[in-house]
């Protein structure tokens, strides 16, 4: 069954749950919306990156008339100071003014997926889509409509407020938005009750930095200078990663376990620490619960056994445990990458126990570094961003986004999904089991509506496409999951062509469908101002006016943020949980995915599909010519041993395949992967590749052990010369 009720706590939902109850909406009179006027016709405004990226860079945009004359990082945010990443440096040309940008509504006039459309007016598009939605609701109920959105725009206005209200109001199926972060968060919450540990800038105080399943040089690049600063002060940098990432190449020590075996590795470290009495017993006694159960449990995770599971040397495991336990202050940085395994949440849960076992939390710069979204959950007023009380207890069914392909193709689903509404996401590229997703999108009876900037591989399947504004053309407020900085995004330009913000699209549909409820019609600026209308201490000195004048601001946090120096865990007991009898696994265990003997033989290689491209953010920007040129050919990293057994040489054209799909790609023979593991980049659009399939054609829609995330990296393949 694909109709599943929510059980996990979504990262984004958690923000809603933890948001404090709000004051009444105060729609203060609005200032003149002209930005900071420099000279006649020229103005400078502050904004921030909308991407699903932990850095959330602040920027400054100067325009003259309808041209952008300067687009640069704002130096006022010391975390992202003066630097946008390579992905975003040329954003105005690459997205806002790109000649391929969709600037008017389009209606399909060829076969599904062919990408042939005619321009129509907003009136016609809104009228026809509203009519089709009304008809579906009348015949089958709102649950026959599925919204599909993710982190394409992380603004609270364009990614959340009005779209969520619209779909809840029509009683649409709910989407379990679990493709990123849910498993990681579920694991860390089980142990610590919150994910906000060491703050990114405080890593400079750490002297032993374990980057466990994260690749900051690529994916969290503004953290890297702080890591280097710690290194200059004597810190040792360790990476734990089955792939030799750029970060691993720069580390002092790269520990390279087999993918998906981190739970065993963490339990093995705990085995050594406890066996050699290296733990901080005083911290354990005061601030943790379940040490006896943990101790008994890790008995079986001997270095020998863990070596056999992880493929690491026994002595390396012992050395790592001893070094980690002795180092002060030690930090373990985790992010997302490691979660996409069937064991993903358990891995985060087990790793999160290590700082409590060694008492690392006692020291400034010591502990676990993960996310920061909870700070904004407390700081902001979520009243106008969240669902109104009358809609917040939704009882409509939930569909897990990982299983989109199955859901679209499931004829037993009652009601079937008759309309798919995609915005802020590109599922034909980013969702696992790509061929099944595309088969679903090809259904002639499915109404597919897409709001986009470009003719993505998903938009090609649409019946109607609406042109969305880019972040330079709309208001928004951006919290962050990776920094404590809050940003206002002021529009620098008027919407290009006929583009409209997501919020306006749903206000127009609501109006056309005849809805009266005021909560559907809040203006973007009213939402922004209401979100900032908060008296929380973290918001001291931060207001709409100050953000508008100064750009991104750090929440007003205590000077030394040490959340668990004296316990204070946010679990029900207030302690760090080494053991929890209420969970399916009272102590995390290493439970691998079991393949049949036939499958293991037919598809012997483990496939990682990673965020290795420097210029892509998932599938975003993968249509821009200079970016594709810089990224170069689509390649499979394969170990020399695996290559020679198959007669493969560096550069050879290859076919990578399994029961779900086939990808054409070129060989890169290297020792960046160990034997038995292969790796390819994620994000390329299938339509632009030879063979018409990209990484997710090979991935599966398995779920993680907790958090109902996607075990995207649990895939096996075979490779041959093409
Ligand atoms: N350039 C670039 N930056 C990005 C993105 C992008 O697409 N491109 N995407 C953004 C998004 S959406 C996110 S969620 C973040 C993610 O940020 P990260 O979590 O840092 O990034 P990932 O690249 O997903 O994974 C990091 C590392 O985890 C490793 N890994 C995979 N499986 C395992 C495992 O089983 N165990 C261990 N120990 N390691 C494993 C991978 O080899 C990879 O090097 O990055 C953001 N930043
Ligand atoms: N194989 C494999 N698959 C993965 C991953 C992996 O590592 N490997 N990573 C997973 C992760 S961590 C994530 S977060 C997901 C990301 O998957 P998606 O959320 O699908 O991310 P993007 O590919 O960036 O697509 C976002 C789309 O939103 C559009 N967009 C941007 N702003 C706006 C706007 O204001 N309005 C509208 N209407 N559209 C807008 C962009 O043009 C873009 O096409 O991918 C997941 N899939
Ligand atoms: S993608 Fe990330 S690093 Fe790049 S500008 Fe946006 S927030 Fe900054
Ligand atoms: Mo992500």
mmCIF file with all atom_site columns, C-alpha atoms in Angstrom, residues 220-297:
data_model
loop_
_atom_site.group_PDB
_atom_site.id
_atom_site.type_symbol
_atom_site.label_atom_id
_atom_site.label_alt_id
_atom_site.label_comp_id
_atom_site.label_asym_id
_atom_site.label_entity_id
_atom_site.label_seq_id
_atom_site.pdbx_PDB_ins_code
_atom_site.Cartn_x
_atom_site.Cartn_y
_atom_site.Cartn_z
_atom_site.occupancy
_atom_site.B_iso_or_equiv
_atom_site.pdbx_formal_charge
_atom_site.auth_seq_id
_atom_site.auth_comp_id
_atom_site.auth_asym_id
_atom_site.auth_atom_id
_atom_site.pdbx_PDB_model_num
ATOM 1  C CA . UNK A 1 220 ? 28.548 22.934 2.972  1.00 0.00 ? 220 UNK A CA 1
ATOM 2  C CA . UNK A 1 221 ? 31.364 25.014 1.657  1.00 0.00 ? 221 UNK A CA 1
ATOM 3  C CA . UNK A 1 222 ? 31.140 27.958 4.017  1.00 0.00 ? 222 UNK A CA 1
ATOM 4  C CA . UNK A 1 223 ? 31.882 25.643 6.927  1.00 0.00 ? 223 UNK A CA 1
ATOM 5  C CA . UNK A 1 224 ? 35.193 24.630 5.388  1.00 0.00 ? 224 UNK A CA 1
ATOM 6  C CA . UNK A 1 225 ? 37.136 27.866 6.162  1.00 0.00 ? 225 UNK A CA 1
ATOM 7  C CA . UNK A 1 226 ? 36.193 27.447 9.828  1.00 0.00 ? 226 UNK A CA 1
ATOM 8  C CA . UNK A 1 227 ? 37.460 23.855 9.744  1.00 0.00 ? 227 UNK A CA 1
ATOM 9  C CA . UNK A 1 228 ? 40.705 25.070 8.198  1.00 0.00 ? 228 UNK A CA 1
ATOM 10 C CA . UNK A 1 229 ? 41.026 27.688 10.903 1.00 0.00 ? 229 UNK A CA 1
ATOM 11 C CA . UNK A 1 230 ? 40.710 24.956 13.538 1.00 0.00 ? 230 UNK A CA 1
ATOM 12 C CA . UNK A 1 231 ? 43.313 22.970 11.659 1.00 0.00 ? 231 UNK A CA 1
ATOM 13 C CA . UNK A 1 232 ? 45.728 25.883 11.759 1.00 0.00 ? 232 UNK A CA 1
ATOM 14 C CA . UNK A 1 233 ? 45.268 25.841 15.531 1.00 0.00 ? 233 UNK A CA 1
ATOM 15 C CA . UNK A 1 234 ? 46.196 22.174 15.628 1.00 0.00 ? 234 UNK A CA 1
ATOM 16 C CA . UNK A 1 235 ? 42.940 20.319 14.954 1.00 0.00 ? 235 UNK A CA 1
ATOM 17 C CA . UNK A 1 236 ? 43.055 16.908 13.283 1.00 0.00 ? 236 UNK A CA 1
ATOM 18 C CA . UNK A 1 237 ? 40.506 16.363 10.509 1.00 0.00 ? 237 UNK A CA 1
ATOM 19 C CA . UNK A 1 238 ? 39.046 12.904 10.018 1.00 0.00 ? 238 UNK A CA 1
ATOM 20 C CA . UNK A 1 239 ? 36.478 11.877 7.411  1.00 0.00 ? 239 UNK A CA 1
ATOM 21 C CA . UNK A 1 240 ? 34.348 8.748  7.529  1.00 0.00 ? 240 UNK A CA 1
ATOM 22 C CA . UNK A 1 241 ? 33.126 8.145  4.012  1.00 0.00 ? 241 UNK A CA 1
ATOM 23 C CA . UNK A 1 242 ? 32.913 5.161  1.641  1.00 0.00 ? 242 UNK A CA 1
ATOM 24 C CA . UNK A 1 243 ? 33.915 7.546  -1.164 1.00 0.00 ? 243 UNK A CA 1
ATOM 25 C CA . UNK A 1 244 ? 37.125 9.547  -1.319 1.00 0.00 ? 244 UNK A CA 1
ATOM 26 C CA . UNK A 1 245 ? 35.408 12.922 -1.581 1.00 0.00 ? 245 UNK A CA 1
ATOM 27 C CA . UNK A 1 246 ? 37.247 16.202 -2.079 1.00 0.00 ? 246 UNK A CA 1
ATOM 28 C CA . UNK A 1 247 ? 36.989 16.672 1.676  1.00 0.00 ? 247 UNK A CA 1
ATOM 29 C CA . UNK A 1 248 ? 38.460 13.235 2.313  1.00 0.00 ? 248 UNK A CA 1
ATOM 30 C CA . UNK A 1 249 ? 41.368 14.136 0.061  1.00 0.00 ? 249 UNK A CA 1
ATOM 31 C CA . UNK A 1 250 ? 42.089 17.155 2.265  1.00 0.00 ? 250 UNK A CA 1
ATOM 32 C CA . UNK A 1 251 ? 41.606 15.332 5.574  1.00 0.00 ? 251 UNK A CA 1
ATOM 33 C CA . UNK A 1 252 ? 44.398 14.107 7.832  1.00 0.00 ? 252 UNK A CA 1
ATOM 34 C CA . UNK A 1 253 ? 42.781 10.710 8.000  1.00 0.00 ? 253 UNK A CA 1
ATOM 35 C CA . UNK A 1 254 ? 40.180 9.206  5.656  1.00 0.00 ? 254 UNK A CA 1
ATOM 36 C CA . UNK A 1 255 ? 38.387 6.224  7.144  1.00 0.00 ? 255 UNK A CA 1
ATOM 37 C CA . UNK A 1 256 ? 36.637 4.396  4.309  1.00 0.00 ? 256 UNK A CA 1
ATOM 38 C CA . UNK A 1 257 ? 34.016 1.899  5.476  1.00 0.00 ? 257 UNK A CA 1
ATOM 39 C CA . UNK A 1 258 ? 31.610 0.081  3.182  1.00 0.00 ? 258 UNK A CA 1
ATOM 40 C CA . UNK A 1 259 ? 28.435 2.114  2.522  1.00 0.00 ? 259 UNK A CA 1
ATOM 41 C CA . UNK A 1 260 ? 25.654 1.683  5.057  1.00 0.00 ? 260 UNK A CA 1
ATOM 42 C CA . UNK A 1 261 ? 27.821 0.140  7.785  1.00 0.00 ? 261 UNK A CA 1
ATOM 43 C CA . UNK A 1 262 ? 28.188 3.206  10.034 1.00 0.00 ? 262 UNK A CA 1
ATOM 44 C CA . UNK A 1 263 ? 25.870 1.862  12.727 1.00 0.00 ? 263 UNK A CA 1
ATOM 45 C CA . UNK A 1 264 ? 28.239 -1.061 13.216 1.00 0.00 ? 264 UNK A CA 1
ATOM 46 C CA . UNK A 1 265 ? 31.268 1.237  13.196 1.00 0.00 ? 265 UNK A CA 1
ATOM 47 C CA . UNK A 1 266 ? 29.787 3.551  15.840 1.00 0.00 ? 266 UNK A CA 1
ATOM 48 C CA . UNK A 1 267 ? 28.799 0.580  18.020 1.00 0.00 ? 267 UNK A CA 1
ATOM 49 C CA . UNK A 1 268 ? 32.314 -0.824 17.554 1.00 0.00 ? 268 UNK A CA 1
ATOM 50 C CA . UNK A 1 269 ? 33.839 2.457  18.749 1.00 0.00 ? 269 UNK A CA 1
ATOM 51 C CA . UNK A 1 270 ? 31.567 2.330  21.802 1.00 0.00 ? 270 UNK A CA 1
ATOM 52 C CA . UNK A 1 271 ? 32.672 -1.257 22.410 1.00 0.00 ? 271 UNK A CA 1
ATOM 53 C CA . UNK A 1 272 ? 36.333 -0.211 22.515 1.00 0.00 ? 272 UNK A CA 1
ATOM 54 C CA . UNK A 1 273 ? 35.674 2.931  24.578 1.00 0.00 ? 273 UNK A CA 1
ATOM 55 C CA . UNK A 1 274 ? 33.736 0.990  27.212 1.00 0.00 ? 274 UNK A CA 1
ATOM 56 C CA . UNK A 1 275 ? 36.039 -2.046 27.166 1.00 0.00 ? 275 UNK A CA 1
ATOM 57 C CA . UNK A 1 276 ? 39.066 0.199  27.739 1.00 0.00 ? 276 UNK A CA 1
ATOM 58 C CA . UNK A 1 277 ? 37.269 2.402  30.263 1.00 0.00 ? 277 UNK A CA 1
ATOM 59 C CA . UNK A 1 278 ? 37.799 5.557  28.180 1.00 0.00 ? 278 UNK A CA 1
ATOM 60 C CA . UNK A 1 279 ? 34.310 6.941  28.792 1.00 0.00 ? 279 UNK A CA 1
ATOM 61 C CA . UNK A 1 280 ? 33.422 9.993  30.911 1.00 0.00 ? 280 UNK A CA 1
ATOM 62 C CA . UNK A 1 281 ? 31.617 8.101  33.656 1.00 0.00 ? 281 UNK A CA 1
ATOM 63 C CA . UNK A 1 282 ? 30.632 11.234 35.539 1.00 0.00 ? 282 UNK A CA 1
ATOM 64 C CA . UNK A 1 283 ? 28.900 12.711 32.454 1.00 0.00 ? 283 UNK A CA 1
ATOM 65 C CA . UNK A 1 284 ? 27.208 9.365  31.791 1.00 0.00 ? 284 UNK A CA 1
ATOM 66 C CA . UNK A 1 285 ? 25.956 9.061  35.376 1.00 0.00 ? 285 UNK A CA 1
ATOM 67 C CA . UNK A 1 286 ? 24.552 12.579 35.457 1.00 0.00 ? 286 UNK A CA 1
ATOM 68 C CA . UNK A 1 287 ? 23.148 13.139 32.017 1.00 0.00 ? 287 UNK A CA 1
ATOM 69 C CA . UNK A 1 288 ? 22.433 9.870  30.220 1.00 0.00 ? 288 UNK A CA 1
ATOM 70 C CA . UNK A 1 289 ? 20.176 6.892  30.520 1.00 0.00 ? 289 UNK A CA 1
ATOM 71 C CA . UNK A 1 290 ? 20.630 3.270  29.448 1.00 0.00 ? 290 UNK A CA 1
ATOM 72 C CA . UNK A 1 291 ? 24.383 2.810  29.797 1.00 0.00 ? 291 UNK A CA 1
ATOM 73 C CA . UNK A 1 292 ? 23.956 -0.725 31.180 1.00 0.00 ? 292 UNK A CA 1
ATOM 74 C CA . UNK A 1 293 ? 21.843 -1.776 28.206 1.00 0.00 ? 293 UNK A CA 1
ATOM 75 C CA . UNK A 1 294 ? 24.239 -0.105 25.781 1.00 0.00 ? 294 UNK A CA 1
ATOM 76 C CA . UNK A 1 295 ? 27.233 -1.800 27.385 1.00 0.00 ? 295 UNK A CA 1
ATOM 77 C CA . UNK A 1 296 ? 25.599 -5.192 27.150 1.00 0.00 ? 296 UNK A CA 1
ATOM 78 C CA . UNK A 1 297 ? 24.513 -4.536 23.581 1.00 0.00 ? 297 UNK A CA 1
#
